[in-house]
Every structure is written in structure tokens, then in C-alpha cells.
């Protein structure tokens, strides 16, 4: 989980120390399914969640053995991308044909800022293999004992060198909302909006944490039922073994009959519950006895009484099970059910009595409620701050004068948030959802607008500045004309100005946009410099507020030509 997200969660869990401890255990766990009730009781120190710098825009990135770019050697400076203008990070609009390294550059920035690779995931390919030059199968790699590791060197605004190496731990600098590709449209199509927003803003683990606490509540409830029925842990193993051995013979039926009636002295050759029989001493222990003054004798007799009672109970349960309708058909399923009960009991074995179970259930419900309140607040804060921009953008690109608004039928939890589209032709009217109604272009526009709005909201909330990276999302045919795309970029700049002009020491917006389409490229460039008369008159926005560079990306063989004349140890820029 991103440091800034941890910072937000910590600010919201300042109440009960047990709740704070448990929530920390959950969000710091690498495997939520392994977290037990006992784990939640362990003290967990507050992690360091201070953001070290607020300007994390990208200045340069250099590739080594990464995707399209081969390993560095001693006399090579390698290949890289320089996003500086006058020595400072700037936006970049880059055009390149297929094979020019657009997806390689996007994947590198995605690795730096979100810690993953959406293209590898979309193609169901191991990230390590996908991101390695030649998929780790090049001649350069094959001669080494192990496949050469890729790495990315990068420099932020402070120009301090940082590095990511394959298979080594690295904390991503941002969250998925800052990276936009076609693959994200599919994710939004198949996921509910609330969960998608959480995952994009780096809080996707919250849903899993809530799921785990609800699961633990269910286990506690099951444990409560088991305790109320006076069951014990080994009972399930004994019963499962007895059911497995039961063959319906007369001897076995007689043994069960005598056992459930408490006539244990009549059972001379027992088939079932062997381990308990070893602890049981024959005798008329059901009668009241004078155990004398010896504590050891008294203890032995008490244990014998307990063992006898457990044997009678087990024979009674076995009798009930084997006489169920269709028992022979359902025998395996019955054994599985009993072993699942044993597993449930073992997971809550530290809870010794009903009062303790109720206490844990109460704590888990408080934890769950706290997480659900936090979940709602994160989503509602974003929607309240961004809905106007998203709704207005969608309306501007409507074809039938549709209106757009966010709606949540369960406002208490924001579990059913949806974008609702109202459509009317003057005679008939209806409503629809984006995945039902929008064409491919407008759905991508909706997804892009949501991600840009989330990124702006995230930067504003955490007081940091980061790049938004967009990889080849649109084609020329997606827009009625180039002016429409210019207007879209202008509105993005307008929103950024509105949100950040009053922020102390704010930084220029950095967007890195990759495309293969000449019209889209030209429109994007125009969108970065276009101004309205009101901007000039009110001095609200100038072209200097949005510095950008533009260029063409080249294939590997072409890069050598355009960088001809550079020293061997200099980094070769992949665009010009």
C-alpha cells in the first residue's frame, strides 16, 4: 500500500487502541487470508508514513535490459527518455509508430509509479519475463548462469538517481489512477464503480480487509455455536474417522447402540474412537463414589468421567449421522463437512468461553464498521470534489443531449455507486449505465476523465505532484474533429489551475501522452497552448503554466542514427 494511503488510514484510526492495532495488522499483512483472530491481538507499531518529497514528477528514465532496450555494456550509456525543459520536468507529447517503444516507456513509468505492469497482466505473462529484453531469451542473457535482470534508473525533480531492479523490493511512488491505457477500460467494465475507484486510488486492500473481518466474524459465530453445543477440537477427527470406518455391520451397529445408551462396559471389542478408549478405565464410574482424600485419585476419576461422557456423546452423534437418509451416498460429503468444522474450531481455538467469543465478535464488528466508514469517506470525498468536472465533460461530448450524474442507492456504504445517464428524445426518455449505453470512444473518455480527476484529487489531498501517463488511448476517428480533443485538454488544464493555483509552492502539471496518430498528436499539442480570452483577461492561466515538449519516438535502429555523433557512454534519447 502506498505511503500516502497508509498516512490517510492512520489519520482515521485514532480511536480505540485495540481497533487501531487490528487495522494496522490487516493493512500491513502480505496475506490477509492467513490473518487470524489471535494475530489481531498482537501489538503493531505505527509504520513510517512520511512522504519524503512533494515533487515526484519524472525528469529522466534510463533502461537496462528492459523490453525493447538491450543490456548496457561497459562503453554504452544505454537508452533513455529525458522529460526536462530548461532543466525542469515538463509534460511530453510523443508520437511513434508500432515498435517505437511506446508501450516500453509506458510500462517503465507504470513500474515506477504503480509497481505493476498492466500489459503483462492483460496478456497473462509473467511480469519478470515480459519486461526483460528478449523475454530473457536473448544471446546476451543465455550465456550467464541466470537470466540477466532488467533495471530502470530514473531521476525525479531533485535529479537524485534512483533504481528499480527486477525481483527486488520497491515502493511505488503513486497509485494506478496516474497510469492510463486501453487495458483499464476492461477493468472498469468488469468491476463495480466503488471498488474500481478504491483500487485506482490505492485503497483496493480496504475491500479485502473488510472481507477478512467479516469472514472472521462468521468463524467466531460458528465457534460460538460449537461452544454452545459443548463440542471439542478432537471430536471432529474422531467422528470423521468413525464415519470412514463404518460399514453397517451388525457388530458395529451393536457397538453404537450400547455406546449411545452409556453401556460402555458391554463393549469389549470397540471399532470406533480408539484414542478415547485408551484413556478410559472400565468400572461403574457412573455411580457416586467417595474419592477419599487423595487428590491424584480424585483427578483420575474426574478425567475418567469426562472421557466416558465424551464417548457416549460421540456414539450418539455417530448414531444420528449413520441413520440419516442416503447416508451411504453422502458419506464423503459428511466427512468433509466435519473436517471443515474442525478447521473452524482450530482457527478460533484460543477462544475458551462464550463471553470471550462475544467480546471478539464485538471487536471485529467495530473494526468492520470503522473500515466501512473509511471506505465510504474516501469515495464520497472524491465524488464530491470531482463529479462536476466528470459530468460536464461527458455532457459536452454527448450526442443526444444526455445528462450524467452519479447516484448511489446505498448511500450509507457507497457500495452501489453508479454513473447514471438520462436520455430523452423529446417524446421518450430512459436511463442507462455507461457500459450499456456508451460507445467505445465515449467509454474510454469516461474512464480517462475519471482517472484524471482521481489523480488530481489524490495530489491535492496528499500535497504531492506526480505525472499522469496516457498510452495511445485515442484515434483520430474517435473525435468529430481536432477541435474537440483540443477542448478536452484545455478543460483538463482549466481544472488543474482551479485546484492547484491556491496551493503553496505548486508545480506545473506533467502529462506524458503517447500516440501513434498524427491528428491526435497535433490536437494534443494545440490543446496545451490554446487559451480563451477570459484566461488572458483575468490572468487565470498562461501557456507558461503548462510547459511541454513534443517529439517523435524511434525504433532501436533509428535511435542509433539520430544519436550519431554522441559519445559512447552518453545516454541515447529514444525520442527527438
XYZ file of C-alpha atoms in Angstrom:
576
model
C 0.000 0.000 0.000
C 1.278 3.448 -0.917
C 2.778 5.522 1.913
C 0.267 8.327 1.361
C -2.638 5.848 1.592
C -1.226 4.491 4.874
C -0.990 8.084 6.075
C -4.687 8.613 5.307
C -5.750 5.404 7.086
C -3.644 6.279 10.144
C -5.338 9.670 10.366
C -8.738 7.948 10.509
C -7.996 5.282 13.181
C -7.212 7.446 16.174
C -9.872 5.875 18.427
C -9.723 2.621 20.432
C -6.158 1.219 20.591
C -7.362 -2.375 20.004
C -9.136 -1.281 16.821
C -6.094 0.727 15.701
C -3.818 -2.258 16.353
C -6.047 -4.685 14.466
C -6.410 -2.403 11.423
C -2.643 -1.987 11.264
C -2.202 -5.750 11.338
C -4.608 -6.031 8.430
C -3.198 -3.378 6.112
C 0.415 -4.410 6.791
C -0.275 -8.104 6.141
C 1.022 -9.574 2.873
C -1.514 -12.414 3.107
C -4.872 -11.360 4.546
C -6.292 -14.875 4.360
C -3.695 -16.046 6.868
C -4.598 -13.361 9.437
C -6.284 -14.972 12.471
C -8.165 -13.553 15.435
C -5.071 -14.142 17.538
C -2.984 -12.052 15.095
C -5.287 -9.078 15.573
C -4.400 -9.027 19.271
C -0.676 -8.589 18.593
C 0.665 -5.091 19.108
C 1.672 -3.382 15.875
C 3.767 -0.211 15.834
C 2.754 2.675 13.632
C 4.702 2.397 10.369
C 6.691 5.278 8.976
C 4.364 7.037 6.538
C 6.044 10.381 5.989
C 6.230 11.497 2.350
C 9.864 12.468 1.747
C 9.303 14.884 -1.129
C 6.285 16.538 -2.658
C 7.551 16.946 -6.232
C 7.777 13.469 -7.724
C 7.450 14.392 -11.382
C 9.780 12.490 -13.672
C 12.899 14.103 -15.162
C 14.684 11.186 -16.831
C 14.433 7.425 -17.170
C 17.169 5.047 -18.437
C 16.568 1.423 -19.469
C 18.848 -1.578 -18.988
C 17.855 -4.974 -20.424
C 14.267 -3.701 -20.409
C 11.590 -4.527 -23.006
C 12.803 -3.070 -26.348
C 16.156 -1.953 -24.988
C 19.151 -4.339 -24.678
C 21.537 -4.658 -21.717
C 24.090 -1.934 -21.091
C 27.763 -2.726 -21.558
C 30.848 -1.001 -20.222
C 31.172 1.531 -23.035
C 27.444 2.219 -23.566
C 25.338 4.852 -21.876
C 22.187 2.972 -22.882
C 18.795 4.258 -23.955
C 16.530 6.637 -22.099
C 13.947 9.412 -22.159
C 14.595 12.960 -20.958
C 11.484 14.946 -19.980
C 13.254 18.137 -18.918
C 12.641 21.584 -20.373
C 15.075 24.250 -19.187
C 16.330 21.760 -16.622
C 12.911 21.085 -15.037
C 10.314 18.305 -15.523
C 7.772 19.109 -18.238
C 4.864 17.463 -19.982
C 5.657 15.429 -23.100
C 3.539 14.624 -26.134
C 5.173 11.863 -28.151
C 4.195 10.188 -31.396
C 5.580 6.888 -32.609
C 4.706 4.068 -34.961
C 4.323 0.475 -33.837
C 7.594 -0.887 -32.457
C 8.964 2.520 -31.499
C 8.878 1.762 -27.772
C 5.659 3.473 -26.621
C 4.495 0.516 -24.534
C 8.055 0.024 -23.203
C 8.157 3.630 -21.974
C 4.654 3.360 -20.529
C 5.500 0.092 -18.742
C 8.638 1.638 -17.229
C 6.713 4.623 -15.875
C 3.951 2.300 -14.693
C 6.525 0.206 -12.819
C 7.925 3.334 -11.156
C 4.607 4.880 -10.180
C 2.211 1.975 -9.584
C 4.521 -1.011 -9.090
C 2.928 -3.222 -11.724
C 2.606 -3.821 -15.459
C -0.941 -3.832 -16.844
C 0.163 -5.104 -20.270
C 1.804 -8.193 -18.764
C -1.304 -8.839 -16.675
C -3.625 -8.344 -19.657
C -1.625 -10.886 -21.670
C -1.303 -13.248 -18.671
C 2.501 -13.218 -18.938
C 4.913 -13.228 -16.004
C 5.999 -9.602 -15.409
C 9.653 -10.525 -14.964
C 9.714 -12.274 -18.334
C 7.564 -9.662 -20.099
C 9.756 -6.735 -19.003
C 13.116 -8.398 -19.782
C 14.759 -7.631 -23.128
C 14.126 -10.548 -25.479
C 11.924 -12.094 -22.759
C 15.163 -13.267 -21.106
C 15.955 -15.430 -24.138
C 18.479 -13.237 -25.945
C 22.062 -14.342 -26.664
C 23.281 -11.820 -24.110
C 21.221 -13.434 -21.376
C 21.704 -17.088 -22.300
C 25.442 -17.086 -21.637
C 25.001 -16.109 -17.993
C 24.215 -18.566 -15.231
C 20.911 -16.874 -14.568
C 18.782 -14.685 -16.756
C 20.052 -11.119 -16.624
C 17.938 -8.815 -14.502
C 16.330 -5.749 -16.016
C 16.590 -2.464 -14.183
C 15.329 1.082 -14.580
C 17.303 4.095 -13.454
C 15.235 7.215 -13.011
C 15.534 10.768 -11.780
C 12.775 12.895 -10.261
C 12.741 16.686 -9.973
C 15.592 16.583 -7.456
C 17.818 14.835 -10.053
C 18.851 12.230 -7.491
C 19.418 8.814 -9.092
C 17.007 6.035 -8.086
C 16.774 2.492 -9.378
C 14.333 -0.393 -9.682
C 15.778 -3.881 -10.199
C 13.814 -6.996 -11.150
C 12.817 -9.160 -8.141
C 13.913 -6.541 -5.607
C 11.516 -4.710 -3.286
C 10.450 -1.244 -4.365
C 7.724 1.023 -3.004
C 5.736 2.598 -5.880
C 5.591 6.394 -5.898
C 1.900 6.719 -6.768
C -1.274 4.729 -7.401
C -2.872 3.209 -10.551
C -5.051 6.251 -11.387
C -1.967 8.061 -12.732
C -1.422 5.431 -15.476
C -3.946 5.198 -18.320
C -4.056 2.597 -21.078
C -6.709 0.779 -23.094
C -6.454 -2.162 -20.671
C -8.113 -0.050 -17.969
C -11.376 0.193 -19.949
C -11.821 -3.550 -19.493
C -11.189 -3.302 -15.745
C -13.859 -0.628 -15.375
C -16.296 -2.712 -17.433
C -15.997 -5.797 -15.218
C -15.699 -4.172 -11.768
C -18.253 -2.213 -9.774
C -17.528 1.519 -9.732
C -16.923 1.881 -5.978
C -14.332 -0.907 -5.856
C -12.681 0.370 -9.039
C -12.321 3.875 -7.564
C -10.789 2.437 -4.385
C -8.277 0.314 -6.309
C -7.321 3.200 -8.605
C -6.675 5.477 -5.634
C -4.520 2.865 -3.882
C -7.108 1.695 -1.336
C -8.110 -1.567 -3.018
C -6.904 -3.502 0.029
C -9.707 -1.947 2.118
C -12.297 -4.183 0.445
C -10.146 -7.248 1.165
C -9.677 -6.143 4.778
C -13.450 -5.808 5.213
C -13.952 -9.190 3.558
C -11.479 -10.743 6.010
C -13.049 -9.223 9.131
C -16.489 -10.406 8.012
C -15.025 -13.882 7.467
C -13.547 -13.852 10.990
C -16.928 -12.786 12.403
C -18.513 -15.778 10.680
C -15.852 -18.065 12.155
C -16.480 -16.638 15.619
C -20.214 -17.168 15.191
C -19.502 -20.763 14.184
C -17.202 -21.132 17.190
C -19.963 -19.821 19.425
C -22.341 -22.485 18.136
C -19.698 -25.142 18.720
C -19.053 -23.979 22.273
C -22.776 -23.867 22.985
C -23.069 -27.449 21.759
C -20.190 -28.410 24.098
C -18.095 -29.709 21.210
C -14.335 -30.012 21.470
C -11.498 -29.986 18.941
C -10.603 -33.718 18.742
C -14.253 -34.680 18.452
C -14.285 -33.882 14.719
C -11.251 -36.001 13.931
C -12.716 -38.927 15.919
C -16.107 -38.611 14.219
C -14.626 -38.335 10.730
C -12.519 -41.445 11.340
C -15.528 -43.373 12.705
C -17.699 -42.439 9.702
C -14.926 -43.515 7.354
C -14.684 -46.954 9.073
C -18.429 -47.529 9.350
C -19.582 -50.365 7.076
C -23.022 -51.112 8.545
C -22.121 -54.490 10.006
C -24.191 -55.910 12.899
C -21.216 -55.715 15.264
C -20.732 -52.025 14.510
C -24.456 -51.282 14.912
C -24.468 -53.096 18.269
C -21.390 -51.166 19.448
C -23.056 -47.841 18.524
C -26.303 -48.830 20.261
C -24.515 -49.780 23.503
C -22.316 -46.691 23.340
C -25.100 -44.135 22.898
C -27.031 -45.737 25.787
C -23.987 -45.418 28.048
C -23.410 -49.171 28.385
C -19.675 -48.909 27.798
C -18.911 -51.943 29.978
C -20.818 -54.048 27.411
C -18.416 -53.058 24.615
C -15.500 -55.480 24.670
C -14.107 -55.112 21.148
C -14.508 -51.486 20.119
C -14.039 -50.347 16.491
C -14.570 -46.614 16.928
C -12.944 -43.797 18.960
C -9.806 -45.790 19.765
C -7.817 -42.883 21.231
C -10.567 -42.112 23.776
C -10.924 -45.758 24.722
C -7.223 -45.819 25.630
C -7.889 -43.118 28.234
C -10.985 -44.798 29.627
C -10.762 -47.151 32.633
C -13.582 -49.682 32.869
C -15.712 -49.633 36.007
C -19.008 -48.400 37.368
C -17.872 -44.795 37.446
C -21.360 -43.503 36.784
C -22.216 -44.171 40.432
C -21.376 -41.576 43.084
C -18.148 -42.543 44.812
C -16.141 -41.409 47.770
C -12.878 -40.380 46.120
C -11.165 -40.075 49.506
C -8.524 -37.598 50.380
C -6.118 -38.399 47.564
C -6.040 -35.529 45.049
C -4.424 -37.711 42.406
C -7.155 -40.361 42.726
C -9.787 -37.654 42.588
C -8.274 -36.143 39.448
C -8.050 -39.533 37.745
C -11.681 -40.309 38.441
C -12.783 -36.886 37.203
C -10.907 -37.392 33.909
C -12.458 -40.852 33.571
C -15.948 -39.405 33.981
C -15.193 -36.769 31.317
C -13.853 -39.412 28.912
C -16.898 -41.607 29.480
C -19.273 -38.707 28.795
C -17.385 -37.792 25.613
C -17.572 -41.385 24.382
C -21.335 -41.515 24.991
C -21.765 -38.195 23.164
C -19.682 -39.367 20.211
C -21.596 -42.654 19.895
C -24.852 -40.669 19.991
C -23.645 -38.347 17.207
C -22.364 -41.252 15.147
C -25.751 -42.978 15.511
C -27.561 -39.836 14.337
C -25.236 -39.433 11.317
C -25.263 -43.041 10.044
C -29.076 -43.141 10.270
C -29.554 -40.058 8.089
C -31.374 -40.642 4.781
C -28.992 -41.506 1.913
C -26.028 -41.662 4.315
C -24.098 -44.106 2.120
C -24.342 -41.701 -0.850
C -23.420 -38.637 1.211
C -20.680 -40.305 3.276
C -17.765 -38.408 1.705
C -19.590 -35.073 1.892
C -20.345 -35.715 5.584
C -16.674 -36.394 6.351
C -15.685 -33.188 4.508
C -18.256 -31.161 6.479
C -16.943 -32.498 9.799
C -13.327 -31.733 8.879
C -14.357 -28.179 7.919
C -15.920 -27.833 11.378
C -12.643 -28.997 12.893
C -10.782 -26.378 10.843
C -13.174 -23.662 12.030
C -12.727 -24.764 15.622
C -8.924 -24.775 15.322
C -8.894 -21.244 13.906
C -10.706 -19.906 16.955
C -9.290 -22.381 19.456
C -7.899 -19.537 21.578
C -11.459 -18.509 22.462
C -12.237 -20.617 25.536
C -15.720 -19.485 26.517
C -18.828 -17.786 25.209
C -18.044 -14.449 26.871
C -14.667 -14.328 25.113
C -16.264 -15.184 21.765
C -18.838 -12.404 22.191
C -16.038 -9.981 23.055
C -14.141 -10.852 19.854
C -17.280 -10.626 17.720
C -17.972 -7.183 19.152
C -14.385 -6.031 18.424
C -14.487 -7.415 14.866
C -17.788 -5.637 14.192
C -16.291 -2.356 15.392
C -13.258 -2.899 13.140
C -15.513 -3.703 10.175
C -17.659 -0.638 10.820
C -14.570 1.581 11.050
C -13.266 0.233 7.736
C -16.656 0.671 6.039
C -16.906 4.270 7.274
C -13.393 4.967 5.950
C -14.271 3.311 2.631
C -17.353 5.485 2.262
C -15.453 8.661 3.151
C -12.672 8.051 0.617
C -15.194 7.504 -2.190
C -17.576 10.306 -1.181
C -14.713 12.825 -0.825
C -13.614 12.055 -4.379
C -17.118 12.183 -5.843
C -17.952 15.481 -4.138
C -14.747 17.120 -5.349
C -14.791 15.767 -8.918
C -18.318 14.978 -10.064
C -18.892 18.377 -11.683
C -15.845 18.024 -13.943
C -16.703 14.452 -14.979
C -20.417 15.111 -15.528
C -19.705 18.280 -17.563
C -17.071 16.552 -19.722
C -19.450 13.692 -20.522
C -22.272 16.104 -21.333
C -20.029 18.135 -23.648
C -19.283 15.004 -25.660
C -22.917 13.831 -25.731
C -24.735 13.260 -29.000
C -28.362 13.287 -27.843
C -28.278 15.946 -25.150
C -27.886 13.322 -22.435
C -27.290 14.317 -18.817
C -24.926 12.496 -16.495
C -24.913 12.182 -12.717
C -23.551 9.915 -10.001
C -26.081 8.008 -7.942
C -25.792 5.635 -5.006
C -28.790 3.565 -3.926
C -27.000 2.646 -0.685
C -25.619 5.985 0.500
C -24.693 4.540 3.878
C -21.832 2.484 2.409
C -21.275 3.679 -1.206
C -21.472 0.025 -2.249
C -23.696 0.645 -5.248
C -22.326 3.856 -6.763
C -23.096 4.264 -10.461
C -22.884 6.839 -13.195
C -26.442 7.272 -14.487
C -27.118 8.596 -17.997
C -30.528 10.210 -18.612
C -31.589 10.184 -22.261
C -34.584 11.945 -23.832
C -35.592 12.495 -27.457
C -38.441 14.869 -26.574
C -41.021 12.091 -26.631
C -39.481 9.144 -24.862
C -36.960 9.099 -22.056
C -34.963 6.425 -20.263
C -31.845 5.993 -18.164
C -28.819 3.797 -18.753
C -25.415 2.872 -17.345
C -22.121 3.676 -19.126
C -21.286 0.070 -20.043
C -24.777 -0.332 -21.565
C -25.029 2.931 -23.465
C -21.672 4.499 -24.322
C -19.773 3.572 -27.464
C -16.122 2.535 -27.221
C -14.758 6.062 -27.608
C -17.054 7.665 -25.028
C -16.482 4.843 -22.570
C -12.728 5.429 -22.886
C -13.349 9.164 -22.426
C -15.366 8.412 -19.275
C -12.575 6.162 -17.951
C -9.859 8.725 -18.769
C -11.812 11.580 -17.162
C -12.367 9.524 -14.017
C -8.659 8.691 -13.769
C -7.510 12.271 -14.358
C -9.999 13.522 -11.741
C -8.826 10.846 -9.248
C -5.184 11.779 -9.864
C -5.862 15.481 -9.282
C -7.864 14.671 -6.135
C -5.075 12.400 -4.857
C -2.381 15.030 -5.461
C -4.475 17.714 -3.771
C -5.235 15.536 -0.737
C -1.649 14.368 -0.207
C 0.065 17.599 -1.324
C 2.272 15.879 -3.909
C 2.872 16.407 -7.632
C 3.124 13.436 -9.997
C 2.936 12.776 -13.740
C -0.173 11.407 -15.457
C 0.856 8.947 -18.190
C -1.521 8.097 -21.062
C -0.661 5.437 -23.633
C -2.300 5.546 -27.063
C -5.894 5.680 -25.844
C -7.486 7.590 -28.762
C -7.563 7.537 -32.575
C -8.391 10.388 -34.965
C -11.713 8.743 -35.789
C -12.775 8.956 -32.132
C -13.339 12.723 -32.352
C -15.663 14.631 -34.679
C -12.786 16.997 -35.331
C -9.462 18.022 -33.846
C -11.036 20.979 -32.024
C -12.915 18.595 -29.726
C -9.695 16.976 -28.476
C -8.101 20.411 -28.018
C -11.110 21.409 -25.914
C -10.744 18.319 -23.779
C -7.074 19.034 -22.980
C -7.961 22.675 -22.327
C -10.584 21.620 -19.769
C -8.058 19.363 -18.033
C -5.667 22.325 -17.767
C -8.513 24.502 -16.529
C -9.378 22.043 -13.750
C -5.733 21.755 -12.691
C -5.461 25.552 -12.476
C -8.627 25.761 -10.391
C -7.467 23.072 -7.964
C -3.812 23.991 -7.526
C -3.377 27.729 -8.044
C -4.027 28.331 -4.348
C -1.608 25.585 -3.237
C 1.688 26.834 -1.830
C 4.690 26.004 -3.988
C 2.539 24.235 -6.577
C 4.211 22.720 -9.632
C 3.216 22.741 -13.318
C 1.096 19.844 -14.497
C 3.094 16.971 -16.018
C 1.307 14.748 -18.515
C 3.186 12.247 -20.668
C 0.946 11.291 -23.584
C 1.886 8.693 -26.182
C 0.092 8.240 -29.514
C 0.557 6.732 -32.947
C -1.957 9.082 -34.619
C -0.811 12.315 -36.303
C -4.127 14.154 -35.867
C -4.318 13.230 -32.185
C -0.697 14.345 -31.768
C -1.309 17.748 -33.366
C -4.541 18.273 -31.433
C -2.852 17.445 -28.125
C -0.072 19.906 -28.858
C -2.621 22.603 -29.704
C -4.580 21.747 -26.555
C -1.546 22.518 -24.407
C -1.213 26.050 -25.772
C -4.828 27.015 -26.520
C -6.216 29.901 -24.468
C -9.586 31.583 -24.018
C -9.979 35.341 -23.944
C -11.141 35.100 -20.320
C -7.859 33.448 -19.345
C -5.875 36.357 -20.733
C -8.264 38.994 -19.375
C -8.438 37.507 -15.851
C -4.839 36.275 -15.878
C -6.064 32.889 -14.598
C -3.942 30.745 -16.895
C -0.972 31.258 -19.222
C 0.884 28.951 -21.574
C 3.913 29.225 -19.301
C 1.923 27.406 -16.596
C 1.979 24.248 -18.735
C 5.463 23.733 -20.210
C 5.680 20.770 -22.570
C 7.979 19.138 -25.057
C 6.936 17.249 -28.161
C 8.750 14.714 -30.241
C 8.788 11.551 -32.302
C 9.783 8.181 -30.861
C 12.058 5.936 -32.924
C 12.811 2.260 -33.290
C 16.088 0.875 -31.996
C 17.940 1.013 -35.346
C 16.670 4.552 -35.973
C 17.770 5.710 -32.499
C 21.364 4.887 -33.420
C 21.095 7.173 -36.457
C 19.507 10.165 -34.717
C 22.034 9.943 -31.874
C 25.003 9.666 -34.222
C 27.852 11.813 -33.002
C 27.137 11.261 -29.307
C 29.862 9.829 -27.125
C 29.559 6.088 -26.478
C 28.919 6.488 -22.772
C 26.157 9.064 -23.270
C 22.524 8.061 -22.904
C 20.734 7.893 -26.253
C 17.346 9.594 -26.161
C 14.526 7.458 -27.596
C 12.648 10.480 -28.968
C 13.546 13.709 -30.696
